[in-house]
XYZ file of C-alpha atoms in Angstrom:
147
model
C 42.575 80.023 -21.826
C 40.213 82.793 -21.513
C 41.160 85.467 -19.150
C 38.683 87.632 -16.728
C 37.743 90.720 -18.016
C 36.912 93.850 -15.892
C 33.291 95.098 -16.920
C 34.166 98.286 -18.916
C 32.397 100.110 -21.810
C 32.636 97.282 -24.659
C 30.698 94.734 -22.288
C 27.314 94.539 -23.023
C 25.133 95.336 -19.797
C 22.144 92.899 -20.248
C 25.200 90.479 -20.837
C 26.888 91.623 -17.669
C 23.875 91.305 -15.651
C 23.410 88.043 -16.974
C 26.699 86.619 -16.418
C 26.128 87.969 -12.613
C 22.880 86.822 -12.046
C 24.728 83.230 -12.909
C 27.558 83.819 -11.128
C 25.256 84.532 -7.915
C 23.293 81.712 -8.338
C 26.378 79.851 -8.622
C 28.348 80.784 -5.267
C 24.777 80.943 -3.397
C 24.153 77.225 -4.101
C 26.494 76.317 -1.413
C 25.060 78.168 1.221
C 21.718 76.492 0.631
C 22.733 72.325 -0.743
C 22.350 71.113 2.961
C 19.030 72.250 3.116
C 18.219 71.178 -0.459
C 17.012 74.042 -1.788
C 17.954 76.302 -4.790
C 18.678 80.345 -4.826
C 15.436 80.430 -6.581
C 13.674 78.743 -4.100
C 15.278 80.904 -1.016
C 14.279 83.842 -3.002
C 10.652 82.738 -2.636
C 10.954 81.555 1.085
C 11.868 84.851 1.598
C 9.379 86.322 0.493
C 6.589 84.151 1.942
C 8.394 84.538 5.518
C 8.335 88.949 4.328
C 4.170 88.518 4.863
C 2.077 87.553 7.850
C -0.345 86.836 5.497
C -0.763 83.872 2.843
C 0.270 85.055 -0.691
C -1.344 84.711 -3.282
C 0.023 82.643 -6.107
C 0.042 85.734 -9.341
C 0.803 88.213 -6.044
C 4.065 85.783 -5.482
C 4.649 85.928 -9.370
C 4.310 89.358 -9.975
C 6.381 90.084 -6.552
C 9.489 87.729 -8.077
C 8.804 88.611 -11.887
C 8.305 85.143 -12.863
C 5.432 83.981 -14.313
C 2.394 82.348 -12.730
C 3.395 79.048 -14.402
C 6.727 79.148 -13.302
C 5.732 80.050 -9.771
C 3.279 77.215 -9.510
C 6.408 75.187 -10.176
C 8.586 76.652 -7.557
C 5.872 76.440 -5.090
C 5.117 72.709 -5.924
C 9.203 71.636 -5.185
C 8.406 73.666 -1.958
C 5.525 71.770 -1.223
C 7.459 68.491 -1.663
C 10.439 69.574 0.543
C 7.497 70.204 3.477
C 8.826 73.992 3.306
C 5.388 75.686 1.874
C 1.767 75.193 2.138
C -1.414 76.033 0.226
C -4.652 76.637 0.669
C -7.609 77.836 -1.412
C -7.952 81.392 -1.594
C -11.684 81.674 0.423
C -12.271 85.132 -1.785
C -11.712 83.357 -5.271
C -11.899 79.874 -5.346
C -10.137 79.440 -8.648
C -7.094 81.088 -6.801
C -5.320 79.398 -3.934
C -2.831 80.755 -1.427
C 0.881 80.047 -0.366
C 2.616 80.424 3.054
C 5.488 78.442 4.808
C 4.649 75.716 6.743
C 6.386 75.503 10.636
C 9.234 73.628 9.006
C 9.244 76.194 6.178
C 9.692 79.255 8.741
C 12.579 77.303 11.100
C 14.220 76.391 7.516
C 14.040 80.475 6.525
C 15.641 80.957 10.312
C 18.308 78.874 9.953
C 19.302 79.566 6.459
C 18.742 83.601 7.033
C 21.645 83.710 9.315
C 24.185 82.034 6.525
C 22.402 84.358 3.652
C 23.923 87.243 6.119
C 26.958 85.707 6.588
C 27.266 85.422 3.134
C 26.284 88.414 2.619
C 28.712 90.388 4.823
C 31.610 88.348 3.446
C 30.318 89.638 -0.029
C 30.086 93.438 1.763
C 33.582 92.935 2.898
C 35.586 92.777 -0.354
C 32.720 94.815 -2.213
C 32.348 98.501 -0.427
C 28.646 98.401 0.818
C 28.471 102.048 -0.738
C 28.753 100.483 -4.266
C 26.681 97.881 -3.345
C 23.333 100.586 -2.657
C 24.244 101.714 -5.623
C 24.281 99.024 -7.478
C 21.125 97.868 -6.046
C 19.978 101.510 -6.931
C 20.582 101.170 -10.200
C 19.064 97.502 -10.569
C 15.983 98.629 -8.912
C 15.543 101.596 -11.281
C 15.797 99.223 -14.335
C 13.403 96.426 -12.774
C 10.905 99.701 -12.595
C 11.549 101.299 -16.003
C 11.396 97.435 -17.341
C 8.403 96.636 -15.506
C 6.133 99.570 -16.587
């Protein structure tokens, strides 16, 4: 039986981060199965519902460092859950535009007050001071990775 181990100097941090981007994906499922929608997918509801404006499609890529591809895919499933909308982008037609749909922004309501719940539970055993600075640190990677 394999036993927990405490992140120290022999873990690899790519690994780490890794093995915590699964385990949050894992333990946020929950708080979004009634709904049916994934982590991913809240990720980019939250986003959309961050804008007034329609996003583009590579604007919503580049924001969630996916690829175009990939986000035409999330934004499809959203499409087919009635939770996002597009529209052709009226300054380049061979672009096209997403935003939530009236179901998509009560949906982002209603599941932004158990993200928070979540959240403080997750603030409550974790100090929110080490929190900012993990998110600190993550932040400083995504820009040092992402130049």
């Amino acid at each position: 039986m394999a036993t927990k181990k405490a992140f120290g100097p022999d873990r690899d941090l790519i690994v780490g981060i890794i093995q915590l981007a699964n385990l949050l994906t894992r333990r946020l499922a929950p708080v979004f199965e009634k709904a049916g929608i994934t982590p991913q997918q809240w990720a980019v509801i939250s986003a959309l519902a961050s804008t007034d404006e329609p996003a583009s499609l590579a604007g919503l890529a580049r924001k969630m460092l996916v690829s175009k591809q990939n986000m035409t895919g999330m934004v499809a499933r959203l499409e087919q859950l009635g939770l996002a909308g597009r529209e052709d982008d009226p300054n380049d037609l061979r672009s096209s535009r997403v935003s939530l749909t009236r179901r998509g922004k009560q949906a982002y309501e209603r599941l932004l007050q158990a993200y928070q719940s979540w959240r403080g539970a997750l603030s409550a055993e974790i100090p929110e001071r080490d929190l900012a600075t993990v998110s600190r640190s993550i932040e400083r990677l995504i820009v040092h990775l992402g130049d």
